[in-house]
Short mmCIF file of C-alpha atoms and ligand atoms in Angstrom, two decimals:
data_model
loop_
_atom_site.label_atom_id
_atom_site.label_comp_id
_atom_site.label_asym_id
_atom_site.label_seq_id
_atom_site.Cartn_x
_atom_site.Cartn_y
_atom_site.Cartn_z
CA MET U 1 12.66 -18.71 1.27
CA SER U 2 12.48 -16.99 4.63
CA LYS U 3 9.51 -14.93 5.77
CA VAL U 4 9.63 -11.25 4.82
CA THR U 5 9.54 -8.94 7.84
CA SER U 6 9.96 -5.21 8.32
CA SER U 7 13.70 -5.90 8.92
CA THR U 8 13.92 -7.60 5.51
CA LEU U 9 12.44 -4.50 3.87
CA ILE U 10 14.86 -2.20 5.68
CA LYS U 11 17.72 -4.40 4.49
CA PHE U 12 16.38 -4.18 0.91
CA LYS U 13 16.29 -0.38 1.24
CA GLN U 14 19.84 -0.24 2.56
CA GLU U 15 21.05 -2.51 -0.26
CA GLY U 16 19.12 -0.54 -2.91
CA LYS U 17 17.11 -3.66 -3.82
CA LYS U 18 13.67 -2.63 -5.11
CA PHE U 19 10.83 -4.78 -3.73
CA THR U 20 7.31 -5.53 -4.91
CA ALA U 21 3.93 -5.35 -3.24
CA LEU U 22 0.50 -6.28 -4.55
CA THR U 23 -3.01 -6.31 -3.18
CA ALA U 24 -4.59 -9.72 -2.51
CA TYR U 25 -7.97 -10.67 -1.10
CA ASP U 26 -8.16 -14.48 -1.17
CA ALA U 27 -6.04 -17.56 -0.48
CA SER U 28 -5.59 -18.75 -4.09
CA PHE U 29 -4.31 -15.54 -5.69
CA ALA U 30 -2.33 -14.69 -2.55
CA GLY U 31 -0.68 -18.15 -2.67
CA ALA U 32 0.34 -17.62 -6.30
CA PHE U 33 1.71 -14.13 -5.60
CA ASP U 34 3.59 -15.40 -2.54
CA SER U 35 5.17 -18.33 -4.35
CA GLU U 36 6.21 -16.15 -7.34
CA GLY U 37 8.08 -13.87 -4.93
CA VAL U 38 5.90 -10.80 -4.23
CA ASP U 39 7.44 -9.46 -1.02
CA VAL U 40 4.43 -7.66 0.48
CA LEU U 41 0.72 -8.44 0.18
CA LEU U 42 -1.89 -5.87 1.15
CA VAL U 43 -5.50 -6.67 1.95
CA GLY U 44 -6.48 -3.23 0.74
CA ASP U 45 -9.77 -1.50 1.27
CA SER U 46 -9.64 -1.25 -2.53
CA LEU U 47 -11.64 -4.47 -2.15
CA GLY U 48 -14.65 -2.18 -1.78
CA MET U 49 -14.17 -1.20 -5.42
CA VAL U 50 -12.68 -4.29 -7.08
CA LEU U 51 -14.57 -7.01 -5.17
CA GLN U 52 -17.72 -5.28 -3.93
CA GLY U 53 -18.31 -2.94 -6.89
CA HIS U 54 -18.55 0.34 -4.97
CA ASN U 55 -17.36 3.66 -6.41
CA ASP U 56 -14.97 4.26 -3.52
CA THR U 57 -13.55 2.52 -0.45
CA LEU U 58 -15.79 4.11 2.17
CA PRO U 59 -18.37 1.28 2.56
CA VAL U 60 -15.70 -1.28 3.58
CA THR U 61 -15.95 -2.52 7.18
CA ILE U 62 -13.45 -3.91 9.64
CA ALA U 63 -15.28 -7.28 9.36
CA ASP U 64 -14.70 -7.26 5.58
CA ILE U 65 -10.96 -6.66 6.01
CA ALA U 66 -10.65 -9.20 8.83
CA TYR U 67 -12.41 -11.85 6.71
CA HIS U 68 -10.17 -11.29 3.66
CA THR U 69 -7.03 -11.05 5.82
CA ALA U 70 -7.81 -14.48 7.28
CA CYS U 71 -8.34 -15.87 3.75
CA VAL U 72 -5.04 -14.44 2.47
CA LYS U 73 -3.16 -15.59 5.55
CA ARG U 74 -4.16 -19.21 4.90
CA GLY U 75 -2.68 -19.07 1.37
CA ILE U 76 0.77 -17.64 2.04
CA SER U 77 4.04 -18.49 3.74
CA ARG U 78 6.65 -15.88 2.78
CA SER U 79 5.13 -12.47 2.02
CA LEU U 80 4.67 -9.78 4.67
CA LEU U 81 0.90 -9.38 5.13
CA ILE U 82 -0.52 -5.89 5.68
CA ALA U 83 -4.21 -5.26 6.40
CA ASP U 84 -5.86 -1.91 5.70
CA MET U 85 -7.76 -0.18 8.47
CA PRO U 86 -10.98 0.88 6.69
CA PHE U 87 -12.75 4.25 6.77
CA MET U 88 -13.73 5.41 10.29
CA SER U 89 -12.24 2.33 11.98
CA TYR U 90 -9.39 4.44 13.47
CA SER U 91 -10.92 7.81 14.26
CA THR U 92 -9.79 7.69 17.94
CA PRO U 93 -6.72 5.97 19.46
CA GLU U 94 -8.95 3.58 21.49
CA GLN U 95 -11.02 2.55 18.47
CA THR U 96 -7.80 2.18 16.47
CA MET U 97 -6.30 -0.24 18.96
CA GLU U 98 -9.41 -2.43 19.18
CA ASN U 99 -9.78 -2.67 15.41
CA ALA U 100 -6.06 -3.11 14.74
CA ALA U 101 -6.04 -5.99 17.23
CA LEU U 102 -8.85 -7.68 15.26
CA LEU U 103 -6.78 -7.50 12.07
CA MET U 104 -3.62 -8.80 13.76
CA GLN U 105 -5.65 -11.69 15.22
CA ALA U 106 -7.00 -12.41 11.73
CA GLY U 107 -3.39 -12.91 10.58
CA ALA U 108 -1.98 -9.51 9.58
CA ASN U 109 1.69 -8.75 10.27
CA MET U 110 1.10 -4.97 10.07
CA VAL U 111 -1.83 -2.57 9.69
CA LYS U 112 -2.08 0.38 7.31
CA VAL U 113 -3.67 3.74 8.12
CA GLU U 114 -4.26 6.76 5.87
CA GLY U 115 -3.35 10.22 7.11
CA GLY U 116 -0.73 12.53 8.55
CA HIS U 117 -0.32 14.60 11.69
CA TRP U 118 -3.68 13.67 13.25
CA LEU U 119 -2.57 10.01 13.36
CA LEU U 120 0.69 10.44 15.26
CA GLU U 121 -0.70 9.50 18.68
CA SER U 122 -2.40 6.37 17.28
CA VAL U 123 0.75 5.27 15.44
CA LYS U 124 2.77 5.66 18.63
CA MET U 125 0.20 3.75 20.72
CA LEU U 126 -0.07 0.89 18.24
CA THR U 127 3.69 0.53 17.87
CA GLU U 128 4.31 0.62 21.61
CA ARG U 129 1.70 -2.13 22.07
CA GLY U 130 3.21 -4.46 19.47
CA ILE U 131 1.26 -3.58 16.33
CA PRO U 132 3.52 -2.47 13.44
CA VAL U 133 2.13 0.36 11.32
CA CYS U 134 2.35 1.21 7.65
CA ALA U 135 1.38 4.85 7.05
CA HIS U 136 -0.19 6.10 3.81
CA LEU U 137 0.18 9.67 2.45
CA GLY U 138 -0.60 11.55 -0.75
CA LEU U 139 -3.84 10.54 -2.43
CA THR U 140 -5.45 8.77 0.51
CA PRO U 141 -8.63 7.33 -1.05
CA GLN U 142 -10.66 7.43 2.18
CA SER U 143 -10.47 11.27 1.89
CA VAL U 144 -11.74 11.31 -1.71
CA HIS U 145 -14.64 13.60 -0.76
CA VAL U 146 -12.33 16.07 0.97
CA PHE U 147 -10.05 16.11 -2.09
CA GLY U 148 -13.03 16.49 -4.44
CA GLY U 149 -12.08 13.39 -6.44
CA PHE U 150 -9.17 11.00 -6.95
CA LYS U 151 -6.58 13.74 -7.58
CA VAL U 152 -2.79 13.87 -7.56
CA GLN U 153 -1.55 15.42 -4.29
CA GLY U 154 1.52 17.49 -3.41
CA ARG U 155 1.80 19.34 -6.70
CA ASP U 156 2.43 22.77 -5.12
CA ALA U 157 5.37 23.59 -2.87
CA GLU U 158 3.29 24.10 0.29
CA ASN U 159 1.49 20.76 0.04
CA ALA U 160 4.66 18.96 -0.98
CA GLN U 161 6.41 20.31 2.12
CA ARG U 162 3.45 19.28 4.33
CA ILE U 163 3.55 15.71 2.98
CA LEU U 164 7.33 15.52 3.51
CA ASP U 165 6.95 16.83 7.09
CA GLU U 166 4.16 14.34 7.80
CA ALA U 167 6.27 11.46 6.46
CA LYS U 168 9.10 12.39 8.84
CA ALA U 169 6.69 12.78 11.77
CA LEU U 170 5.05 9.40 11.10
CA GLN U 171 8.46 7.72 11.04
CA ALA U 172 9.36 9.46 14.31
CA ALA U 173 6.06 8.21 15.82
CA GLY U 174 7.04 4.63 15.00
CA ALA U 175 5.66 3.85 11.52
CA GLN U 176 7.76 1.08 9.97
CA LEU U 177 6.65 1.48 6.37
CA LEU U 178 5.10 4.25 4.26
CA VAL U 179 2.92 4.10 1.15
CA VAL U 180 2.85 7.24 -1.00
CA GLU U 181 0.10 7.39 -3.61
CA CYS U 182 -0.27 9.66 -6.64
CA ILE U 183 2.31 12.31 -5.86
CA PRO U 184 4.94 13.84 -8.19
CA PRO U 185 8.02 11.61 -8.57
CA GLN U 186 10.35 14.37 -7.31
CA LEU U 187 8.42 14.50 -4.02
CA ALA U 188 8.40 10.70 -3.69
CA LYS U 189 12.17 10.67 -4.24
CA ALA U 190 12.71 13.37 -1.60
CA ILE U 191 10.59 11.43 0.92
CA THR U 192 12.37 8.15 0.14
CA GLU U 193 15.77 9.76 0.64
CA ALA U 194 14.71 11.56 3.82
CA LEU U 195 13.37 8.44 5.60
CA SER U 196 15.21 5.43 6.95
CA ILE U 197 12.03 3.30 6.76
CA PRO U 198 11.10 1.80 3.36
CA VAL U 199 8.75 3.82 1.14
CA ILE U 200 6.38 2.06 -1.28
CA GLY U 201 5.00 4.04 -4.21
CA ILE U 202 1.88 3.83 -6.36
CA GLY U 203 1.63 6.50 -9.02
CA ALA U 204 4.72 8.08 -7.44
CA GLY U 205 7.54 7.34 -9.88
CA ALA U 206 10.40 4.87 -9.91
CA ASP U 207 12.52 6.27 -7.10
CA THR U 208 10.72 4.76 -4.09
CA ASP U 209 12.08 1.64 -2.37
CA GLY U 210 9.18 -0.54 -3.49
CA GLN U 211 6.10 -0.45 -5.72
CA ILE U 212 2.54 -1.54 -5.08
CA LEU U 213 -0.35 -2.11 -7.50
CA VAL U 214 -3.91 -3.39 -7.23
CA MET U 215 -3.98 -7.00 -8.47
CA HIS U 216 -7.04 -6.41 -10.65
CA ASP U 217 -5.15 -3.69 -12.56
CA VAL U 218 -2.09 -5.90 -13.05
CA LEU U 219 -4.36 -8.63 -14.42
CA GLY U 220 -6.43 -6.19 -16.49
CA ILE U 221 -9.76 -7.15 -14.97
CA SER U 222 -10.70 -3.94 -13.14
CA SER U 223 -14.16 -2.83 -14.12
CA GLY U 224 -14.08 0.39 -16.09
CA TYR U 225 -10.55 1.58 -16.67
CA ILE U 226 -6.95 0.92 -15.63
CA PRO U 227 -5.42 3.91 -13.85
CA ARG U 228 -2.65 5.65 -15.74
CA PHE U 229 -0.05 4.70 -13.10
CA SER U 230 -0.83 0.99 -13.41
CA LYS U 231 0.08 -1.64 -16.00
CA ASN U 232 -1.76 -4.66 -17.37
CA TYR U 233 0.91 -7.38 -17.23
CA LEU U 234 -1.50 -10.16 -18.21
CA LYS U 235 -1.93 -8.56 -21.62
CA GLN U 236 1.80 -8.80 -22.35
CA THR U 237 2.35 -12.28 -20.87
CA GLY U 238 -0.96 -14.15 -21.30
CA GLU U 239 -0.64 -16.10 -18.06
CA ILE U 240 -1.19 -15.07 -14.44
CA ARG U 241 2.05 -16.34 -12.89
CA SER U 242 4.10 -14.96 -15.81
CA ALA U 243 2.34 -11.61 -15.38
CA ILE U 244 3.34 -11.49 -11.72
CA ARG U 245 6.93 -12.46 -12.56
CA ALA U 246 7.07 -9.72 -15.22
CA TYR U 247 5.84 -7.17 -12.65
CA ILE U 248 8.49 -8.31 -10.13
CA ASP U 249 11.25 -8.26 -12.80
CA GLU U 250 10.37 -4.76 -14.02
CA VAL U 251 10.20 -3.34 -10.49
CA SER U 252 13.55 -4.97 -9.60
CA ALA U 253 15.14 -3.61 -12.76
CA GLY U 254 13.67 -0.14 -12.17
CA THR U 255 11.84 -0.19 -15.53
CA PHE U 256 8.38 -0.01 -13.92
CA PRO U 257 7.01 2.55 -13.41
CA ALA U 258 8.09 4.24 -16.63
CA GLU U 259 7.63 7.90 -17.52
CA GLU U 260 4.11 7.27 -18.87
CA HIS U 261 3.01 5.94 -15.44
CA THR U 262 4.08 9.03 -13.48
CA PHE U 263 2.52 12.43 -12.74
CA ASN U 264 5.21 14.92 -13.65
O1 KIV Q 1 -6.48 -0.25 -0.71
C1 KIV Q 1 -5.48 -0.40 -1.43
O2 KIV Q 1 -5.43 -1.27 -2.29
C2 KIV Q 1 -4.36 0.50 -1.23
C3 KIV Q 1 -3.24 0.46 -2.22
C4 KIV Q 1 -3.65 0.96 -3.54
C5 KIV Q 1 -2.01 1.15 -1.74
O3 KIV Q 1 -4.33 1.24 -0.30
#
């Protein structure tokens, strides 16, 4: 199977083919996800919570992400590999470029940044210099202390409009992919229809172009609890590769996420 690129994802969007994404942090799991057909792998800063045991993603460093990106890269051949820019590693355009370069050199195909209007200059600079960008709006976990907790975003008309405007501005600045997290499904649908770039949802309903989940939630091994928007596929299948195939099948068929996984 040929390597997934941003052009592949645009083609999927145009054809109405839903695609799957999953976090991965090491070569073995990443290799299994890649060979089962997960289209996009993200070395997420969620590793701060699921690997390192922190309460949020803020302690994660650029060295942590570069290390895990290099591990994942060695295990895969087909999936598009995105690496998260961690907290405070992209607070100025110059710092953003230096750190994004480290992640690309570690093996990423694209970097992901959380935020809206304040990021436009950085997104433009990165794109113009050959670094593809995935933007991330809605519940952006690096801003958990600004939000006052992990809370659904865009519930009122004013915030929903701001998120939609930011999505359009990020696309215009050059972003090639957008993740929307924990927003009402109606807003996710409006964003997906308004953009020509693919939109990946998590806790954002079934109407985005793709879905992403944290691998530990899919395999039911997250410490504490499984978020409402996620699903433990290992419980229903009993085997890791079957769990991943079930996730891919349900996303392709549009049956995941179901009503119980969304924030209406
Ligand atoms: O860090 C992460 O795993 C993420 C996904 C949940 C989108 O950003």
